Coordinates of C-alpha atoms and ligand atoms in Angstrom, one line a residue:
X20 CA 0.0 0.0 0.0
X21 CA 2.9 2.3 0.7
X22 CA 4.8 1.2 -2.4
X23 CA 5.9 4.1 -4.7
X24 CA 4.9 6.7 -2.1
X25 CA 7.3 9.6 -1.5
X26 CA 8.1 10.8 2.0
X27 CA 10.2 13.9 2.9
X28 CA 11.6 12.9 6.3
X29 CA 12.8 15.6 8.6
X30 CA 15.0 14.4 11.4
X31 CA 15.1 16.7 14.4
X32 CA 17.8 16.8 17.1
X33 CA 16.9 14.4 19.8
X34 CA 18.2 11.1 21.1
X35 CA 15.2 9.3 19.4
X36 CA 16.8 10.1 16.1
X37 CA 18.5 6.7 16.3
X38 CA 15.1 5.1 15.9
X39 CA 14.5 7.2 12.7
X40 CA 17.3 5.2 11.1
X41 CA 15.2 2.1 11.6
X42 CA 12.1 4.0 10.3
X43 CA 14.0 4.7 7.1
X44 CA 14.8 1.0 6.7
X45 CA 11.2 0.0 7.4
X46 CA 9.9 2.5 4.9
X47 CA 12.4 1.3 2.3
X48 CA 11.3 -2.3 2.8
X49 CA 7.8 -1.1 1.9
X50 CA 8.9 0.5 -1.4
X51 CA 8.7 4.1 -0.1
X52 CA 11.1 6.7 -1.5
X53 CA 12.5 8.6 1.5
X54 CA 14.1 12.0 0.9
X55 CA 15.9 12.8 4.2
X56 CA 16.4 16.3 5.6
X57 CA 18.7 16.4 8.6
X58 CA 18.7 19.4 10.9
X59 CA 22.0 20.6 12.4
X60 CA 20.8 19.4 15.8
X61 CA 19.8 16.0 14.2
X62 CA 23.3 15.6 12.8
X63 CA 24.6 15.7 16.5
X64 CA 22.8 12.4 17.0
X65 CA 22.9 10.5 13.6
X66 CA 25.4 11.1 10.8
X67 CA 24.4 12.3 7.3
X68 CA 26.3 9.3 6.0
X69 CA 24.2 6.7 7.9
X70 CA 21.0 8.6 6.9
X71 CA 21.8 8.8 3.3
X72 CA 23.2 5.2 3.1
X73 CA 19.9 3.8 4.5
X74 CA 17.7 6.1 2.4
X75 CA 19.8 5.4 -0.7
X76 CA 19.6 9.2 -1.4
X77 CA 21.2 12.4 -0.8
X78 CA 20.5 14.0 2.5
X79 CA 19.5 17.7 2.6
X80 CA 20.9 19.8 5.5
X81 CA 21.3 23.5 4.5
X82 CA 18.9 26.2 3.5
X83 CA 21.5 28.2 1.7
X84 CA 23.3 25.4 -0.2
X85 CA 23.9 26.7 -3.7
X86 CA 24.2 23.2 -5.3
X87 CA 21.0 22.1 -3.7
X88 CA 19.2 25.2 -4.8
X89 CA 20.4 24.8 -8.3
X90 CA 19.3 21.2 -8.4
X91 CA 16.0 21.5 -6.5
X92 CA 15.0 24.7 -4.7
X93 CA 13.6 24.4 -1.2
X94 CA 10.1 25.3 -2.3
X95 CA 10.1 22.5 -4.8
X96 CA 11.6 20.1 -2.2
X97 CA 8.8 21.0 0.2
X98 CA 6.2 20.0 -2.3
X99 CA 7.9 16.9 -3.8
X100 CA 6.4 14.4 -1.4
X101 CA 3.1 12.7 -0.7
X102 CA 3.7 13.3 3.0
X103 CA 6.2 15.2 5.2
X104 CA 7.2 13.2 8.3
X105 CA 9.0 14.9 11.2
X106 CA 10.7 12.3 13.5
X107 CA 11.8 13.0 16.1
X108 CA 9.8 16.2 16.3
X109 CA 11.5 18.1 19.2
X110 CA 9.9 20.7 21.4
X111 CA 11.9 23.3 19.5
X112 CA 10.9 22.2 16.1
X113 CA 7.2 22.0 17.2
X114 CA 7.5 25.5 18.6
X115 CA 8.9 26.8 15.3
X116 CA 6.1 25.1 13.4
X117 CA 3.4 26.5 15.7
X118 CA 4.9 30.0 15.3
X119 CA 5.5 29.8 11.6
X120 CA 9.2 30.4 11.9
X121 CA 11.5 29.6 9.0
X122 CA 15.1 30.1 10.0
X123 CA 16.6 26.9 8.7
X124 CA 15.9 24.3 6.0
X125 CA 13.5 22.1 8.1
X126 CA 11.3 24.9 9.4
X127 CA 11.3 26.6 5.9
X128 CA 10.2 23.4 4.2
X129 CA 7.4 23.0 6.8
X130 CA 6.2 26.5 6.3
X131 CA 6.4 26.4 2.5
X132 CA 4.7 23.1 2.0
X133 CA 1.1 22.3 0.9
X134 CA 1.6 18.6 1.7
X135 CA 0.1 16.9 4.8
X136 CA 2.5 16.8 7.7
X137 CA 2.8 14.0 10.3
X138 CA 5.0 14.5 13.4
X139 CA 6.4 12.0 15.9
X140 CA 7.1 14.1 19.0
X141 CA 10.0 13.1 21.3
X142 CA 11.1 15.0 24.3
X143 CA 11.5 15.0 28.0
X144 CA 8.3 14.5 29.9
X145 CA 8.5 17.9 31.6
X146 CA 9.0 19.6 28.2
X147 CA 6.0 17.8 26.8
X148 CA 3.8 18.8 29.8
X149 CA 5.0 22.4 29.8
X150 CA 2.1 24.8 29.1
X151 CA 4.1 26.3 26.2
X152 CA 4.4 22.9 24.5
X153 CA 0.8 22.1 25.2
X154 CA -0.2 25.4 23.6
X155 CA 1.9 24.5 20.6
X156 CA 0.4 21.1 20.4
X157 CA -3.1 22.6 20.3
X158 CA -2.1 25.1 17.6
X159 CA -0.5 22.3 15.5
X160 CA -3.6 20.1 15.9
X161 CA -5.8 23.0 14.9
X162 CA -3.6 23.4 11.8
X163 CA -4.3 19.8 10.8
X164 CA -0.9 18.4 11.7
X165 CA -1.2 14.6 12.3
X166 CA 0.4 13.2 15.4
X167 CA 2.0 9.8 15.8
X168 CA 2.6 9.4 19.6
X169 CA 4.3 10.2 21.8
X170 CA 4.1 7.1 24.0
X171 CA 4.4 6.8 27.7
X172 CA 7.4 5.1 29.1
X173 CA 11.0 5.3 30.3
X174 CA 13.0 8.0 28.7
X175 CA 16.7 8.3 27.8
X176 CA 17.0 11.1 30.4
X177 CA 16.0 8.7 33.2
X178 CA 12.4 10.0 33.7
X179 CA 9.1 8.3 33.0
X180 CA 6.0 9.6 31.3
X181 CA 4.7 10.9 28.0
X182 CA 7.3 12.0 25.5
X183 CA 8.9 8.8 24.2
X184 CA 8.9 8.8 20.4
X185 CA 6.5 6.3 18.9
X186 CA 8.2 3.1 17.7
X187 CA 9.2 2.9 14.0
X188 CA 6.4 0.4 13.2
X189 CA 3.8 2.6 14.9
X190 CA 5.0 5.5 12.8
X191 CA 4.7 3.3 9.7
X192 CA 1.1 2.5 10.7
X193 CA 0.4 6.2 11.1
X194 CA 1.9 7.0 7.7
X195 CA -0.1 4.2 6.1
X196 CA -3.3 5.6 7.7
X197 CA -2.4 9.1 6.5
X198 CA -1.8 8.0 3.0
X199 CA -4.6 5.5 2.7
X200 CA -6.4 5.4 -0.7
X201 CA -9.9 4.3 -0.7
X202 CA -13.5 5.3 -1.2
X203 CA -13.3 8.0 1.5
X204 CA -10.1 9.6 0.1
X205 CA -10.2 13.4 0.6
X206 CA -13.3 13.1 2.8
X207 CA -13.0 15.0 6.1
X208 CA -14.9 13.2 8.8
X209 CA -15.3 14.2 12.5
X210 CA -15.6 11.5 15.1
X211 CA -16.3 12.2 18.8
X212 CA -15.4 9.4 21.2
X213 CA -15.0 8.5 24.9
X214 CA -16.6 9.9 28.0
X215 CA -16.5 13.5 29.1
X216 CA -15.4 14.5 32.6
X217 CA -17.3 17.3 34.2
X218 CA -15.5 18.8 37.2
X219 CA -17.2 19.1 40.6
X220 CA -14.1 20.6 42.2
X221 CA -10.4 20.4 41.4
X222 CA -10.2 16.7 42.3
X223 CA -13.7 15.3 41.6
X224 CA -15.7 14.9 38.4
X225 CA -18.8 13.4 36.9
X226 CA -17.9 10.7 34.4
X227 CA -19.4 7.5 32.8
X228 CA -18.2 4.1 31.8
X229 CA -17.5 4.7 28.1
X230 CA -14.1 3.2 27.1
X231 CA -13.9 5.0 23.8
X232 CA -13.5 1.6 22.1
X233 CA -16.3 2.0 19.5
X234 CA -15.4 5.5 18.6
X235 CA -11.8 4.6 18.2
X236 CA -12.6 1.6 16.0
X237 CA -14.8 3.8 13.8
X238 CA -12.0 6.3 13.4
X239 CA -9.6 3.5 12.4
X240 CA -12.1 2.1 9.9
X241 CA -12.7 5.4 8.3
X242 CA -9.0 6.1 8.1
X243 CA -8.5 2.7 6.5
X244 CA -10.9 3.8 3.7
X245 CA -8.8 6.9 3.1
X246 CA -10.8 9.5 5.2
X247 CA -9.1 12.4 6.9
X248 CA -10.4 11.9 10.4
X249 CA -10.6 14.6 13.0
X250 CA -10.9 12.7 16.3
X251 CA -12.2 14.6 19.3
X252 CA -11.9 12.4 22.4
X253 CA -12.7 12.7 26.1
X254 CA -10.5 10.8 28.6
X255 CA -10.9 7.3 27.2
X256 CA -9.4 4.0 28.4
X257 CA -8.2 2.9 25.0
X258 CA -5.3 4.7 23.2
X259 CA -6.4 7.0 20.3
X260 CA -6.0 5.7 16.7
X261 CA -2.9 6.6 14.7
X262 CA -3.1 8.8 11.6
X263 CA -5.9 11.1 12.7
X264 CA -5.9 14.8 13.7
X265 CA -6.3 14.3 17.4
X266 CA -8.0 16.7 19.9
X267 CA -8.1 15.7 23.5
X268 CA -10.8 17.3 25.6
X269 CA -12.2 16.8 29.1
X270 CA -15.7 18.5 29.2
X271 CA -18.7 18.6 26.9
X272 CA -18.2 22.2 26.3
X273 CA -14.6 21.7 25.3
X274 CA -15.8 18.9 23.0
X275 CA -18.3 21.1 21.3
X276 CA -15.7 23.8 20.8
X277 CA -13.3 21.4 19.2
X278 CA -16.1 20.1 16.9
X279 CA -17.0 23.6 15.9
X280 CA -13.4 24.4 15.0
X281 CA -13.3 21.2 12.9
X282 CA -16.1 22.3 10.6
X283 CA -16.8 22.0 7.7
X284 CA -16.7 18.2 7.5
X285 CA -18.3 15.8 5.1
X286 CA -19.7 13.6 7.9
X287 CA -19.8 13.7 11.7
X288 CA -20.1 10.6 13.8
X289 CA -20.9 11.4 17.5
X290 CA -19.9 8.3 19.3
X291 CA -18.9 10.1 22.5
X292 CA -20.8 9.4 25.7
X293 CA -21.2 13.1 26.6
X294 CA -22.3 13.9 30.1
X295 CA -25.8 15.4 30.0
X296 CA -25.1 17.6 33.0
X297 CA -22.3 19.5 34.6
X298 CA -22.0 21.5 37.8
X299 CA -23.7 24.9 37.4
X300 CA -20.4 26.2 38.7
X301 CA -17.5 23.9 39.6
X302 CA -15.9 24.7 43.0
X303 CA -12.5 26.3 42.7
X304 CA -11.2 24.6 45.9
X305 CA -11.8 21.1 47.1
X306 CA -15.2 20.6 48.8
X307 CA -14.8 19.6 52.5
X308 CA -16.9 17.5 54.7
X309 CA -18.6 19.8 57.1
X310 CA -20.7 19.4 60.2
X311 CA -23.3 21.5 58.4
X312 CA -24.4 18.5 56.2
X313 CA -24.1 17.4 52.6
X314 CA -22.9 19.7 49.8
X315 CA -25.7 21.1 47.6
X316 CA -24.7 20.4 44.1
X317 CA -26.5 22.4 41.4
X318 CA -26.5 21.0 37.9
X319 CA -26.7 22.7 34.5
X320 CA -27.4 21.1 31.2
X321 CA -24.5 20.5 28.8
X322 CA -24.8 21.5 25.1
X323 CA -25.9 18.6 22.9
X324 CA -23.1 18.2 20.4
X325 CA -25.0 15.9 18.1
X326 CA -28.1 18.1 18.0
X327 CA -25.9 21.2 17.5
X328 CA -24.1 19.7 14.5
X329 CA -27.4 18.3 13.1
X330 CA -29.1 21.6 13.2
X331 CA -26.1 23.7 12.2
X332 CA -27.3 26.5 10.0
X333 CA -24.0 27.4 8.3
X334 CA -22.0 24.2 8.3
X335 CA -24.2 21.2 8.7
X336 CA -22.1 18.1 7.8
X337 CA -23.5 16.2 4.8
X338 CA -24.1 13.1 7.0
X339 CA -24.6 13.2 10.8
X340 CA -24.7 10.0 12.8
X341 CA -25.5 9.7 16.4
X342 CA -25.5 6.8 18.9
X343 CA -28.3 5.7 21.2
X344 CA -27.2 3.6 24.2
X345 CA -30.4 2.4 25.7
X346 CA -31.5 -0.1 28.3
X347 CA -35.2 -0.3 27.3
X348 CA -37.3 0.0 24.1
X349 CA -34.2 0.3 22.0
X350 CA -35.8 0.7 18.6
X351 CA -38.6 3.1 19.6
X352 CA -36.1 5.3 21.6
X353 CA -33.7 5.3 18.7
X354 CA -36.3 6.3 16.1
X355 CA -37.5 9.1 18.4
X356 CA -33.9 10.2 19.1
X357 CA -33.1 10.5 15.3
X358 CA -36.0 12.9 14.9
X359 CA -35.5 14.8 18.1
X360 CA -31.8 15.4 17.4
X361 CA -32.2 16.0 13.7
X362 CA -29.4 13.6 12.7
X363 CA -29.5 11.3 9.6
X364 CA -28.7 8.0 11.2
X365 CA -28.7 6.5 14.7
X366 CA -26.6 3.5 15.6
X367 CA -28.5 2.0 18.6
X368 CA -27.3 -0.5 21.1
X369 CA -28.6 -2.1 24.2
X370 CA -26.3 -1.3 27.1
X371 CA -28.2 -3.2 29.8
X372 CA -25.7 -4.9 32.0
X373 CA -26.5 -8.4 30.8
X374 CA -25.4 -7.6 27.2
X375 CA -21.8 -6.8 28.3
X376 CA -21.6 -4.2 25.5
X377 CA -20.6 -1.2 27.6
X378 CA -16.9 -1.5 28.0
X379 CA -16.8 -4.9 26.2
X380 CA -15.3 -5.8 22.8
X381 CA -18.5 -6.7 21.0
X382 CA -21.6 -4.8 19.9
X383 CA -25.0 -5.6 18.5
X384 CA -26.5 -2.6 16.9
X385 CA -29.6 -1.4 15.1
X386 CA -29.0 1.1 12.3
X387 CA -31.9 3.6 12.1
X388 CA -32.2 5.7 9.0
X389 CA -35.0 7.6 7.2
X390 CA -35.8 4.5 5.3
X391 CA -36.2 2.2 8.4
X392 CA -34.3 0.0 10.8
X393 CA -31.7 -2.7 10.2
X394 CA -30.6 -5.1 12.9
X395 CA -27.0 -6.1 12.6
X396 CA -25.8 -9.3 14.2
X397 CA -23.6 -9.2 17.3
X398 CA -20.0 -8.8 16.2
X399 CA -16.7 -7.3 17.4
X400 CA -16.7 -3.5 17.7
X401 CA -14.1 -3.2 15.0
X402 CA -16.4 -5.2 12.6
X403 CA -19.3 -2.9 13.4
X404 CA -16.9 0.0 12.7
X405 CA -15.8 -1.4 9.4
X406 CA -19.4 -2.1 8.3
X407 CA -20.4 1.4 9.3
X408 CA -17.4 3.0 7.6
X409 CA -18.4 1.2 4.4
X410 CA -22.0 2.4 4.7
X411 CA -20.7 5.9 5.1
X412 CA -18.6 5.6 2.0
X413 CA -21.6 4.3 0.1
X414 CA -23.7 7.2 1.3
X415 CA -21.2 10.0 0.4
X416 CA -21.0 10.2 -3.3
X417 CA -17.5 9.6 -4.6
X418 CA -15.5 12.9 -4.6
X419 CA -14.1 13.8 -7.9
Ligands
C5P518 O1 -29.3 12.1 24.3 P1 -28.4 10.9 24.3 O2 -27.2 11.1 25.2 O3 -29.1 9.6 24.6 O4 -27.9 10.8 22.8 C1 -26.8 10.0 22.5 C2 -26.2 10.6 21.2 O5 -26.1 12.0 21.4 C3 -24.8 10.1 21.0 O6 -24.5 10.1 19.6 C4 -23.9 11.2 21.7 O7 -22.6 11.2 21.2 C5 -24.7 12.4 21.4 N1 -24.7 13.4 22.5 C6 -24.0 14.6 22.2 N2 -24.0 15.6 23.2 C7 -24.6 15.5 24.3 C8 -25.3 14.3 24.6 C9 -25.3 13.3 23.7 O8 -23.3 14.7 21.2 N3 -24.6 16.4 25.2

């Protein structure tokens, strides 16, 4: 599937650059042409010779190299690939990307390109968690940059936590997802997933048992058919899919804001288990047990994301799909919900405890559309996802 694809690979300056050598080899095995760009900091960790020997091509390093400019200008270089991959993407490189700086070859290529960009961040856990990096991450996600990782784990600096570069084969999977050809190619699809957390005070929150498994499986299945997926997820149990534009949120209101920013999209699939209520005002300090009795919690209603998207006046997605998790009268509730929310389809499932569906690996769904109800047999959640993705592909006319 990757054979004959062209990747411009920018190698940043971090210890994880050694893994990028393996990435080049893995991509080569799959028939990918890798054009390497090594930053000056990257060259402190891996040599231009090893990079170019593994890639079987010249390695580009300098913005103001007269020979390179005569052979292929940097603007042309930035557009000569199907995908730009940055691995490792250091905190510094991500900051430059977020700011639009162009003071060396790598940052200039990233600013000049009109090609999709996938980054594999790698940095110390504190650097990853720093508010400045988190702001840059949000900016880059909003710009449509695709993230592969980082993973949680032990780091070369001796610390533990998020910031480890994704493994070469995980990056290959993310690249495959980003370059997938299929009936949903060039279709932009929004998927919400996971639960939301609604704070009561700084340490407590309202949550639900959604694992995010079905939403994640749907995002994967859509990506496999070539869609550009914007994945907006609450704090889920399962790791997010590779190869999507990822937005992590906590609350329903943050989820709605991330969805609004993602518009316009060709389709929206609202698989998130959004909390219906939040605290009217979350306490800014921890609530204490007092002799005076129990705390009085006042609720406020959360925005309904599915209904908002379905009834959007300027930017309604062409196809809006909601979920109905019910314990009684599944079909009647799902039919009523479709009309009440204004969405096109409802995927309904029975989440009574005996079914083992909530948090489990299988699902048995009803698909409710304007033409009636179909009962799908019980199957693994990723098979439900694949079948739904195919139905979505059939419903959206091929894009020319
Ligand atoms: O109203 P109910 O929660 O049963 O509807 C479920 C559907 O509505 C799901 O698709 C869910 O993602 C969506 N929903 C939403 N925003 C809410 C509540 C539910 O998008 N606040």
